Coordinates of C-alpha atoms in Angstrom, one line a residue:
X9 CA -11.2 -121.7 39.7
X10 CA -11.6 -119.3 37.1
X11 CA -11.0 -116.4 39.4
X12 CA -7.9 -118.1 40.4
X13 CA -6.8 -118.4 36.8
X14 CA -7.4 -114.8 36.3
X15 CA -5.4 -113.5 38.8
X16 CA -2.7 -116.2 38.0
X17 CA -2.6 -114.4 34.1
X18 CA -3.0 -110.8 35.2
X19 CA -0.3 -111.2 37.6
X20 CA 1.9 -112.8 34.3
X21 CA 0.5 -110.2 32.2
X22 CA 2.4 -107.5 34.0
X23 CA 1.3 -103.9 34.3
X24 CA 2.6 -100.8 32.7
X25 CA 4.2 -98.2 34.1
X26 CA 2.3 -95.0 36.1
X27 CA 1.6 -92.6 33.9
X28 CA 1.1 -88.9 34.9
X29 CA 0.2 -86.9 31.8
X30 CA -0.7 -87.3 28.2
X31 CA -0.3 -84.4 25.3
X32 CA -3.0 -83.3 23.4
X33 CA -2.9 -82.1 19.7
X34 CA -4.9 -79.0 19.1
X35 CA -8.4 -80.2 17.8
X36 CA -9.9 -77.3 15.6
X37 CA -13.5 -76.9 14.7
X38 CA -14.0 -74.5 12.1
X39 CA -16.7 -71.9 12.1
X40 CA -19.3 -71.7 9.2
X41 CA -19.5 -67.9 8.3
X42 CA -17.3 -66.0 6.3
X43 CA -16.7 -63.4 8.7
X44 CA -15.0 -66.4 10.8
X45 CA -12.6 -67.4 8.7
X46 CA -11.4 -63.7 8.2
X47 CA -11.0 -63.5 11.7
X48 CA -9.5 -67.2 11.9
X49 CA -6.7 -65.9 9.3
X50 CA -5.8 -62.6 10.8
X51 CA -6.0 -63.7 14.8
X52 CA -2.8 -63.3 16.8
X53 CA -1.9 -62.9 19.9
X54 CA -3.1 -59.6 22.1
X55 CA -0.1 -57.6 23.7
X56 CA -0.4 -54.5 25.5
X57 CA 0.6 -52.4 23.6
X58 CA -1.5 -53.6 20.5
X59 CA -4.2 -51.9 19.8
X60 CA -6.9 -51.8 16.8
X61 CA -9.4 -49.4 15.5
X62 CA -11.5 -48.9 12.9
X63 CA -12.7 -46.3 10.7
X64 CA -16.3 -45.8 10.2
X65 CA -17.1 -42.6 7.6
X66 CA -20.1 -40.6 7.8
X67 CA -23.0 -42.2 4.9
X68 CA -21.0 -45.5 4.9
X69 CA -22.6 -48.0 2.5
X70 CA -23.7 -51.5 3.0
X71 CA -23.9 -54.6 1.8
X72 CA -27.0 -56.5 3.8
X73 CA -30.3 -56.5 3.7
X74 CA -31.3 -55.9 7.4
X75 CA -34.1 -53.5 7.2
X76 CA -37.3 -53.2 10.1
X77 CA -40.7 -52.3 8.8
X78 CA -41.9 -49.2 10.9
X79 CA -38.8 -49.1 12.8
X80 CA -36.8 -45.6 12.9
X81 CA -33.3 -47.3 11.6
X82 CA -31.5 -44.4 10.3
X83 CA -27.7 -45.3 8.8
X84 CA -25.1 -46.6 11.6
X85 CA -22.8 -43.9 11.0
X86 CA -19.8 -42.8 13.7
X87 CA -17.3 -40.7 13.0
X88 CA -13.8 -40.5 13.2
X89 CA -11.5 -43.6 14.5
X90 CA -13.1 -45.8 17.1
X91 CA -11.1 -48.2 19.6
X92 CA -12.7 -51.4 19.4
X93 CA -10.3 -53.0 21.6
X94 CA -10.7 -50.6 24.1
X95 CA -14.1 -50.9 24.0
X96 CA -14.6 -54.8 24.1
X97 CA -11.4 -54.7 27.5
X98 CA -13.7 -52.4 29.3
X99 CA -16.4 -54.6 28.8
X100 CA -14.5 -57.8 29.7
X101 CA -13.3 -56.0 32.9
X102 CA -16.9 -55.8 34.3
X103 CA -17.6 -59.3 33.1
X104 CA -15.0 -61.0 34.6
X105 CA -16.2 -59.5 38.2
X106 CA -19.8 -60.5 37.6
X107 CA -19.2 -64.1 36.4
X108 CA -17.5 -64.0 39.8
X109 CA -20.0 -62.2 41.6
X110 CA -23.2 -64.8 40.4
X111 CA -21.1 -68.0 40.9
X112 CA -20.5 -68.8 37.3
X113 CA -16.6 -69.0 37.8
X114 CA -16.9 -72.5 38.5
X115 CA -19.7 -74.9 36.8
X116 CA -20.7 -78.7 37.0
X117 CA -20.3 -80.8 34.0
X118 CA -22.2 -84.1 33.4
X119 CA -21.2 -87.6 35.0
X120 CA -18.9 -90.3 32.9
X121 CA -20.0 -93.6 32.5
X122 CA -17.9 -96.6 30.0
X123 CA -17.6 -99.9 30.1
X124 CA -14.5 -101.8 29.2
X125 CA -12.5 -105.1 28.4
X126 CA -9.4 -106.3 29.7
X127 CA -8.0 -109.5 27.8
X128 CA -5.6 -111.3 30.3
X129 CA -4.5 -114.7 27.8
X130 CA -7.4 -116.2 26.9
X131 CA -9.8 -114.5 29.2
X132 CA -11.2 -111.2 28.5
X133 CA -13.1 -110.0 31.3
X134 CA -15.4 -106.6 31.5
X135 CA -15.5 -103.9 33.6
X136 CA -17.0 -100.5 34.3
X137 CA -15.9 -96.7 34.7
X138 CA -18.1 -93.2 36.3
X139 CA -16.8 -90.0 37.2
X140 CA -19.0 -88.2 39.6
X141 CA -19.1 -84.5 40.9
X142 CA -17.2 -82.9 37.8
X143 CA -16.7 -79.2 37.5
X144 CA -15.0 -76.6 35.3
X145 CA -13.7 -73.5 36.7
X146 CA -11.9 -70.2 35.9
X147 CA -14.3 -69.1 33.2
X148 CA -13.8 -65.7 34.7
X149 CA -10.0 -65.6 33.1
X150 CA -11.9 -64.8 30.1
X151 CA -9.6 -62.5 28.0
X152 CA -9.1 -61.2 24.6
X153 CA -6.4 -63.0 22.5
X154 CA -6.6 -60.7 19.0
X155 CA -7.9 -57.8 17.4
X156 CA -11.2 -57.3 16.9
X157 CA -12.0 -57.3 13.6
X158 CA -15.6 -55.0 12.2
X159 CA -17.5 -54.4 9.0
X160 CA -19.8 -51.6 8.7
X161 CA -22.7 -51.7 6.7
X162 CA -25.6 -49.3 6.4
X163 CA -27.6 -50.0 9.4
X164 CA -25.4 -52.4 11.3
X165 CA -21.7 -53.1 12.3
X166 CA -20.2 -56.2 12.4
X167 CA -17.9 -57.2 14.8
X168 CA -16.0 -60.3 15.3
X169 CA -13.3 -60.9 18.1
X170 CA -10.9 -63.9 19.5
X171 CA -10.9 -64.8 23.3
X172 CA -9.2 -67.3 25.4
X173 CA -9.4 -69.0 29.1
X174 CA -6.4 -68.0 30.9
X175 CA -5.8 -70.7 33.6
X176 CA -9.1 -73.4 32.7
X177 CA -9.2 -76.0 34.6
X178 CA -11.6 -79.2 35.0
X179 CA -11.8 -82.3 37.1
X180 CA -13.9 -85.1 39.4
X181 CA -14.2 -85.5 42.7
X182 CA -14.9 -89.1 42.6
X183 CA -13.7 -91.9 40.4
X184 CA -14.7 -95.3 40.6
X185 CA -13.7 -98.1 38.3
X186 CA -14.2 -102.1 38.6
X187 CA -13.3 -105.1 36.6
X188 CA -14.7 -108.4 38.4
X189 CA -13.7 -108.1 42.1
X190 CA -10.7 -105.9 41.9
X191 CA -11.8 -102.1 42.5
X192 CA -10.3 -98.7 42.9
X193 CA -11.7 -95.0 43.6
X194 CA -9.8 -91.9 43.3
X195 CA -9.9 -88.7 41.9
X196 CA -9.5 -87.0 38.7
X197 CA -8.0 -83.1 37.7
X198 CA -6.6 -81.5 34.7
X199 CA -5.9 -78.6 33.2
X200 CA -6.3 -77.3 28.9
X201 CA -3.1 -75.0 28.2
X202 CA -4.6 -73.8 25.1
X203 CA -8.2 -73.0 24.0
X204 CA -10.2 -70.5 21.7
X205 CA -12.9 -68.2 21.9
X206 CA -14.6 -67.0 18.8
X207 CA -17.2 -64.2 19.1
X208 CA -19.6 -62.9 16.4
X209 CA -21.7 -59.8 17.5
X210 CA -23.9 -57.0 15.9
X211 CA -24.3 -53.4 16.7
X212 CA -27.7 -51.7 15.5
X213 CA -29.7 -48.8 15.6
X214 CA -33.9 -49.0 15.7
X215 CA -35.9 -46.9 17.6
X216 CA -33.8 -44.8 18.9
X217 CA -31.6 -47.4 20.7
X218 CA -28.2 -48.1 20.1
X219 CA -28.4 -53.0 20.5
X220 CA -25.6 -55.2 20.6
X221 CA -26.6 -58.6 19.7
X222 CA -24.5 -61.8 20.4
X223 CA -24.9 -64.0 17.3
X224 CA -22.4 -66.8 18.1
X225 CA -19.9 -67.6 20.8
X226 CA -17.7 -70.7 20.2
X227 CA -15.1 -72.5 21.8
X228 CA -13.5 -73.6 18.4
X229 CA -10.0 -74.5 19.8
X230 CA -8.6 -76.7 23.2
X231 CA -5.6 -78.3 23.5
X232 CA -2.7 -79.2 26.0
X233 CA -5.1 -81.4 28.2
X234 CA -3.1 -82.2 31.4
X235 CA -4.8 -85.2 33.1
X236 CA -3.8 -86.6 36.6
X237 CA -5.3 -89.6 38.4
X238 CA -5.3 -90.5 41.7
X239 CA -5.9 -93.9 43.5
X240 CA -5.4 -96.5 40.0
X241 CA -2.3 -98.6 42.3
X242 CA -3.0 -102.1 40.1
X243 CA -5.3 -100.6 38.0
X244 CA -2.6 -98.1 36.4
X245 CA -3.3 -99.4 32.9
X246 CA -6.4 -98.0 33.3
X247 CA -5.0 -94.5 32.8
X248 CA -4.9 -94.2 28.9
X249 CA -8.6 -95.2 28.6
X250 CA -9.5 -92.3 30.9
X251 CA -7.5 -89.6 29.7
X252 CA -9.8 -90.9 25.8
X253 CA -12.9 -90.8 27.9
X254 CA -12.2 -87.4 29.8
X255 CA -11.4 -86.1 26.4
X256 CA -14.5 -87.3 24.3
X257 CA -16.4 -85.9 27.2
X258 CA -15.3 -82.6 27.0
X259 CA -15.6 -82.7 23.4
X260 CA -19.3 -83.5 23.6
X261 CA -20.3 -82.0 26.9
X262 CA -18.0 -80.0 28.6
X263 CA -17.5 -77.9 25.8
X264 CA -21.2 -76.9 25.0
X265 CA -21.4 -76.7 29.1
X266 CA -18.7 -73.8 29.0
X267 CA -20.3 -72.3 25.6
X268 CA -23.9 -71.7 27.1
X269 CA -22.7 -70.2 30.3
X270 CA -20.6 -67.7 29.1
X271 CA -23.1 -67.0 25.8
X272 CA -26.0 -66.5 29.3
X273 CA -23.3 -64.6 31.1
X274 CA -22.6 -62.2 27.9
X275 CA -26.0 -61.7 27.2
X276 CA -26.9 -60.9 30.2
X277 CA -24.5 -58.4 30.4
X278 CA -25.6 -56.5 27.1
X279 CA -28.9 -56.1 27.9
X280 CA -27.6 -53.9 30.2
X281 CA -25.1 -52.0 28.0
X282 CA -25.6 -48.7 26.7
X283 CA -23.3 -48.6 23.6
X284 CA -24.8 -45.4 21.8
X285 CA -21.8 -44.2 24.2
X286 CA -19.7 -45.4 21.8
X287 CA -21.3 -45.6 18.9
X288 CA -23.5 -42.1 18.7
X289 CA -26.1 -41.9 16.1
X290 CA -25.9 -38.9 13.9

């Protein structure tokens, strides 16, 4: 009987209208150091034909305290105009077609699990959401959005740059969700129009070798989630709760997931780089 009167009051209750996509304002998570926010400030959008370098003068002095005991770190000093931008494309070239290469394009991201409540008059019954099989993919559309932006000190350079995922893309290959006997499966996809890379790195000299050293990679900006959901039929009310839960999740999972690969994919990378070709000790 109360079944019956469940189905009775859902049916009266009426359902809303299929939805297909929900906007997403841009969340923003501000870095910490105060080499960030200079960065933050002055980022814009790359073109081609924008290009920034930076003067480094012979002797140059400093303003840290980074010093090695019985280490030979003479001053960082380069000469002339370098192209930084130059520098960090050629670099992102060869990354791109190595994230490719070791299968990191495209990465799993943790499962969903929620409960909810639907109220129907005076009953409220409970049911129950997962998401299986999720991935992230495209991490090799990794480009640079702004300038690159460096401070030179007396043993070290600092350099700070903005980056973006051109085309990133996320989804689940199965749904299910259930409230008492009525049950539906389907799949889930989506798409983030706009997102933010934020890269700290340091260039030094010690014995003799020329070390680039990643000190923070962030993903301090998504936005423009696209979400679409297959299989809800009856169950289409369903779809503003998920598009919430997809987005909590990629605030609190998803997000750290496409931080540590690409952090493990860059570092990788510069333990193999030689940069005393472009910046020479003298």
């Amino acid at each position: 009987m109360a079944e019956r009167l469940f189905w009775f009051l859902l049916l009266l209750s009426g359902f809303q209208a299929p939805l297909k996509a929900v906007s997403l304002q841009i969340v923003a998570v501000p870095s910490k150091s105060e080499l960030t926010q200079e960065f933050i400030h002055s980022e814009r959008l790359h073109t081609d034909n924008v290009s920034a370098a930076v003067a480094l003068p012979d002797g140059s002095k400093g303003y840290g305290n980074n010093t090695c005991d019985g280490c030979d770190t003479p001053n960082l000093q380069v000469s002339g105009t370098v192209n930084l931008n130059k520098i960090v494309d050629e670099m992102l070239d060869i990354l791109r077609v190595e994230i490719i290469q070791r299968g990191r394009d495209r990465i799993t991201i943790p499962d969903v699990h929620e409960t909810f409540k639907k109220k129907v008059g005076p009953v409220t019954v409970k049911g129950e959401f997962d998401c299986e099989n999720g991935w992230v993919k495209n991490l090799s559309t990794v480009h640079r959005t702004a300038d690159v932006v460096a401070s030179s000190y007396d043993r070290w350079i600092s350099v700070s740059c903005g980056f973006g995922l051109g085309d990133l893309e996320l989804g689940y290959d199965n749904y299910a969700a259930r409230i008492m006997r009525l049950g539906t499966r389907g799949k889930i996809s989506g798409t983030v129009a706009k997102n933010s890379i934020l890269l700290n790195a340091t260039v030094t000299w010690a014995n003799h070798t020329c070390n680039i050293t990643l000190d923070e990679l962030s993903l301090n900006q998504f936005g423009g989630l696209d979400l679409s959901v297959t299989g809800l039929g009856l169950m289409n009310w369903l779809f503003s709760k998920i598009f919430t839960w997809v987005l909590q999740h990629f605030k609190s999972e998803v997000k750290d997931q496409i931080e540590y690969t690409l952090t493990e994919e860059i570092e990788k990378y510069l333990s193999n780089f030689n940069c005393s070709n472009y910046f020479p000790k003298l």
